[in-house]
Tab-separated table of N, CA and C in Angstrom:
chain	number	residue	atom	x	y	z
A	257	UNK	N	64.366	250.662	154.201
A	257	UNK	CA	64.986	251.447	153.092
A	257	UNK	C	64.933	252.933	153.430
A	258	UNK	N	63.806	253.368	153.960
A	258	UNK	CA	63.680	254.789	154.314
A	258	UNK	C	64.695	255.229	155.390
A	259	UNK	N	64.966	254.348	156.300
A	259	UNK	CA	65.950	254.662	157.308
A	259	UNK	C	67.381	254.748	156.718
A	260	UNK	N	67.689	253.796	155.801
A	260	UNK	CA	69.007	253.830	155.191
A	260	UNK	C	69.218	255.069	154.300
A	261	UNK	N	68.135	255.505	153.668
A	261	UNK	CA	68.199	256.715	152.838
A	261	UNK	C	68.260	257.946	153.646
A	262	UNK	N	67.886	257.892	154.903
A	262	UNK	CA	67.876	259.080	155.757
A	262	UNK	C	66.518	259.811	155.706
A	263	UNK	N	65.474	259.053	155.446
A	263	UNK	CA	64.145	259.696	155.359
A	263	UNK	C	63.292	259.413	156.578
A	264	UNK	N	63.570	258.370	157.328
A	264	UNK	CA	62.786	258.039	158.519
A	264	UNK	C	63.140	258.994	159.654
A	265	UNK	N	62.199	259.439	160.442
A	265	UNK	CA	62.526	260.304	161.558
A	265	UNK	C	63.282	259.543	162.637
A	266	UNK	N	64.158	260.247	163.314
A	266	UNK	CA	64.934	259.620	164.385
A	266	UNK	C	64.625	260.357	165.660
A	267	UNK	N	64.754	259.643	166.765
A	267	UNK	CA	64.440	260.184	168.126
A	267	UNK	C	65.772	260.553	168.775
A	268	UNK	N	65.796	261.749	169.324
A	268	UNK	CA	66.991	262.140	170.106
A	268	UNK	C	66.755	261.594	171.550
A	269	UNK	N	67.711	260.781	171.995
A	269	UNK	CA	67.632	260.309	173.372
A	269	UNK	C	69.010	260.461	174.033
A	270	UNK	N	68.958	260.825	175.319
A	270	UNK	CA	70.182	260.980	176.058
A	270	UNK	C	69.968	260.411	177.432
A	271	UNK	N	70.461	259.238	177.661
A	271	UNK	CA	70.314	258.593	178.965
A	271	UNK	C	68.840	258.255	179.248
A	272	UNK	N	68.198	258.992	180.169
A	272	UNK	CA	66.852	258.694	180.535
A	272	UNK	C	65.836	259.605	179.867
A	273	UNK	N	66.263	260.693	179.220
A	273	UNK	CA	65.314	261.619	178.607
A	273	UNK	C	65.225	261.332	177.097
A	274	UNK	N	64.019	261.363	176.582
A	274	UNK	CA	63.740	261.134	175.151
A	274	UNK	C	63.159	262.406	174.614
A	275	UNK	N	63.822	262.968	173.605
A	275	UNK	CA	63.344	264.196	173.000
A	275	UNK	C	62.504	263.856	171.756
A	276	UNK	N	61.940	264.867	171.140
A	276	UNK	CA	61.025	264.627	169.991
A	276	UNK	C	61.833	264.122	168.780
A	277	UNK	N	61.062	263.645	167.779
A	277	UNK	CA	61.673	263.161	166.558
A	277	UNK	C	62.040	264.302	165.651
A	278	UNK	N	63.084	264.102	164.894
A	278	UNK	CA	63.523	265.106	163.930
A	278	UNK	C	63.971	264.433	162.642
A	279	UNK	N	64.028	265.226	161.577
A	279	UNK	CA	64.474	264.687	160.301
A	279	UNK	C	65.973	264.507	160.308
A	280	UNK	N	66.485	263.344	159.918
A	280	UNK	CA	67.917	263.126	159.892
A	280	UNK	C	68.576	263.859	158.746
A	281	UNK	N	69.827	264.218	158.954
A	281	UNK	CA	70.531	264.923	157.879
A	281	UNK	C	71.435	263.968	157.072
A	282	UNK	N	71.675	262.788	157.618
A	282	UNK	CA	72.550	261.848	156.952
A	282	UNK	C	71.801	260.959	155.972
A	283	UNK	N	72.402	259.801	155.754
A	283	UNK	CA	71.786	258.837	154.848
A	283	UNK	C	72.446	258.826	153.497
A	284	UNK	N	72.014	257.941	152.688
A	284	UNK	CA	72.502	257.798	151.310
A	284	UNK	C	71.889	258.877	150.433
A	285	UNK	N	72.637	259.828	150.039
A	285	UNK	CA	72.157	260.986	149.303
A	285	UNK	C	71.652	260.610	147.899
A	286	UNK	N	72.305	259.678	147.256
A	286	UNK	CA	71.868	259.270	145.921
A	286	UNK	C	70.508	258.552	146.012
A	287	UNK	N	70.335	257.712	146.994
A	287	UNK	CA	69.075	256.982	147.184
A	287	UNK	C	67.974	257.962	147.572
A	288	UNK	N	68.319	258.897	148.433
A	288	UNK	CA	67.336	259.884	148.858
A	288	UNK	C	66.859	260.715	147.654
A	289	UNK	N	67.796	261.104	146.826
A	289	UNK	CA	67.432	261.871	145.627
A	289	UNK	C	66.557	261.062	144.682
A	290	UNK	N	66.897	259.800	144.487
A	290	UNK	CA	66.070	258.925	143.620
A	290	UNK	C	64.689	258.725	144.175
A	291	UNK	N	64.550	258.677	145.516
A	291	UNK	CA	63.228	258.477	146.122
A	291	UNK	C	62.400	259.765	146.003
A	292	UNK	N	63.044	260.899	146.099
A	292	UNK	CA	62.318	262.188	145.959
A	292	UNK	C	61.831	262.340	144.525
A	293	UNK	N	62.692	261.895	143.540
A	293	UNK	CA	62.258	262.003	142.165
A	293	UNK	C	61.150	261.055	141.909
A	294	UNK	N	61.139	259.842	142.476
A	294	UNK	CA	60.043	258.909	142.255
A	294	UNK	C	58.756	259.409	142.938
A	295	UNK	N	58.898	260.138	144.050
A	295	UNK	CA	57.696	260.716	144.680
A	295	UNK	C	57.105	261.796	143.795
A	296	UNK	N	57.971	262.575	143.158
A	296	UNK	CA	57.476	263.607	142.255
A	296	UNK	C	56.769	263.013	141.079
A	297	UNK	N	57.362	261.934	140.519
A	297	UNK	CA	56.718	261.268	139.389
A	297	UNK	C	55.416	260.519	139.808
A	298	UNK	N	55.372	260.077	141.052
A	298	UNK	CA	54.182	259.361	141.528
A	298	UNK	C	52.948	260.214	141.708
A	299	UNK	N	53.091	261.542	141.565
A	299	UNK	CA	51.944	262.419	141.689
A	299	UNK	C	50.944	262.206	140.569
A	300	UNK	N	51.328	261.485	139.512
A	300	UNK	CA	50.364	261.152	138.447
A	300	UNK	C	49.508	259.987	138.842
A	301	UNK	N	49.937	259.176	139.844
A	301	UNK	CA	49.104	258.049	140.358
A	301	UNK	C	48.003	258.667	141.218
A	302	UNK	N	46.735	258.171	141.021
A	302	UNK	CA	45.595	258.732	141.751
A	302	UNK	C	45.723	258.628	143.285
A	303	UNK	N	46.195	257.450	143.732
A	303	UNK	CA	46.264	257.233	145.190
A	303	UNK	C	47.365	258.150	145.787
A	304	UNK	N	48.483	258.279	145.143
A	304	UNK	CA	49.532	259.200	145.648
A	304	UNK	C	49.088	260.626	145.582
A	305	UNK	N	48.357	260.946	144.527
A	305	UNK	CA	47.895	262.332	144.423
A	305	UNK	C	46.897	262.690	145.467
A	306	UNK	N	46.078	261.732	145.839
A	306	UNK	CA	45.070	261.955	146.925
A	306	UNK	C	45.774	262.187	148.234
A	307	UNK	N	46.830	261.396	148.545
A	307	UNK	CA	47.606	261.556	149.786
A	307	UNK	C	48.285	262.936	149.754
A	308	UNK	N	48.866	263.319	148.639
A	308	UNK	CA	49.499	264.617	148.499
A	308	UNK	C	48.534	265.742	148.770
A	309	UNK	N	47.336	265.616	148.140
A	309	UNK	CA	46.317	266.688	148.304
A	309	UNK	C	45.858	266.783	149.726
A	310	UNK	N	45.758	265.608	150.472
A	310	UNK	CA	45.378	265.641	151.880
A	310	UNK	C	46.430	266.365	152.688
A	311	UNK	N	47.705	266.129	152.349
A	311	UNK	CA	48.784	266.823	153.033
A	311	UNK	C	48.699	268.329	152.802
A	312	UNK	N	48.465	268.689	151.570
A	312	UNK	CA	48.342	270.124	151.237
A	312	UNK	C	47.126	270.769	151.928
A	313	UNK	N	46.035	270.002	152.100
A	313	UNK	CA	44.874	270.527	152.780
A	313	UNK	C	45.131	270.768	154.231
A	314	UNK	N	46.151	270.040	154.823
A	314	UNK	CA	46.499	270.252	156.210
A	314	UNK	C	47.526	271.381	156.349
A	315	UNK	N	47.605	272.226	155.390
A	315	UNK	CA	48.474	273.450	155.371
A	315	UNK	C	49.958	273.092	155.336
A	316	UNK	N	50.307	271.938	154.763
A	316	UNK	CA	51.728	271.644	154.589
A	316	UNK	C	52.197	272.293	153.258
A	317	UNK	N	53.441	272.683	153.249
A	317	UNK	CA	53.992	273.290	152.033
A	317	UNK	C	54.186	272.174	150.957
A	318	UNK	N	54.482	272.599	149.802
A	318	UNK	CA	54.685	271.666	148.693
A	318	UNK	C	55.834	270.720	148.953
A	319	UNK	N	56.948	271.292	149.442
A	319	UNK	CA	58.115	270.483	149.709
A	319	UNK	C	57.930	269.491	150.829
A	320	UNK	N	57.169	269.913	151.876
A	320	UNK	CA	56.918	269.016	153.006
A	320	UNK	C	55.962	267.906	152.564
A	321	UNK	N	54.990	268.252	151.731
A	321	UNK	CA	54.043	267.245	151.266
A	321	UNK	C	54.734	266.208	150.375
A	322	UNK	N	55.613	266.658	149.541
A	322	UNK	CA	56.409	265.703	148.715
A	322	UNK	C	57.310	264.873	149.620
A	323	UNK	N	57.870	265.463	150.626
A	323	UNK	CA	58.732	264.732	151.540
A	323	UNK	C	58.016	263.678	152.325
A	324	UNK	N	56.731	264.011	152.704
A	324	UNK	CA	55.947	262.987	153.432
A	324	UNK	C	55.492	261.890	152.517
A	325	UNK	N	55.417	262.119	151.233
A	325	UNK	CA	55.021	261.083	150.266
A	325	UNK	C	56.167	260.130	150.022
A	326	UNK	N	57.420	260.572	150.131
A	326	UNK	CA	58.594	259.723	149.849
A	326	UNK	C	58.726	258.490	150.725
A	327	UNK	N	58.632	258.601	152.094
A	327	UNK	CA	58.733	257.387	152.896
A	327	UNK	C	57.536	256.465	152.682
A	328	UNK	N	56.389	257.047	152.386
A	328	UNK	CA	55.205	256.242	152.116
A	328	UNK	C	55.415	255.354	150.884
A	329	UNK	N	56.088	255.875	149.907
A	329	UNK	CA	56.335	255.036	148.688
A	329	UNK	C	57.332	253.949	148.986
A	330	UNK	N	58.274	254.173	149.913
A	330	UNK	CA	59.261	253.130	150.223
A	330	UNK	C	58.539	251.994	151.025
A	331	UNK	N	57.499	252.286	151.764
A	331	UNK	CA	56.763	251.256	152.490
A	331	UNK	C	55.941	250.449	151.551
A	332	UNK	N	55.390	251.091	150.542
A	332	UNK	CA	54.522	250.346	149.594
A	332	UNK	C	55.381	249.384	148.766
A	333	UNK	N	56.532	249.806	148.319
A	333	UNK	CA	57.350	249.031	147.370
A	333	UNK	C	58.236	247.999	148.098
A	334	UNK	N	58.397	248.187	149.426
A	334	UNK	CA	59.329	247.279	150.109
A	334	UNK	C	58.671	245.890	150.384
């Protein structure tokens, strides 16, 4: 589900060389938006809040921490 929504990282590869992973720009925008909203609402859950706080402790910004919580929620619910 995260890949379909455009949340899973993709690897750039060209022939024999493999480049690093990057965030995709495509995907289903409505599904992506719904997953971000569910991640924001999940901050009231203690387990999700703990994961978010750990991300923030690693010097991630608020938006990046919420973005890293979104694919995690899709793995739990799938």
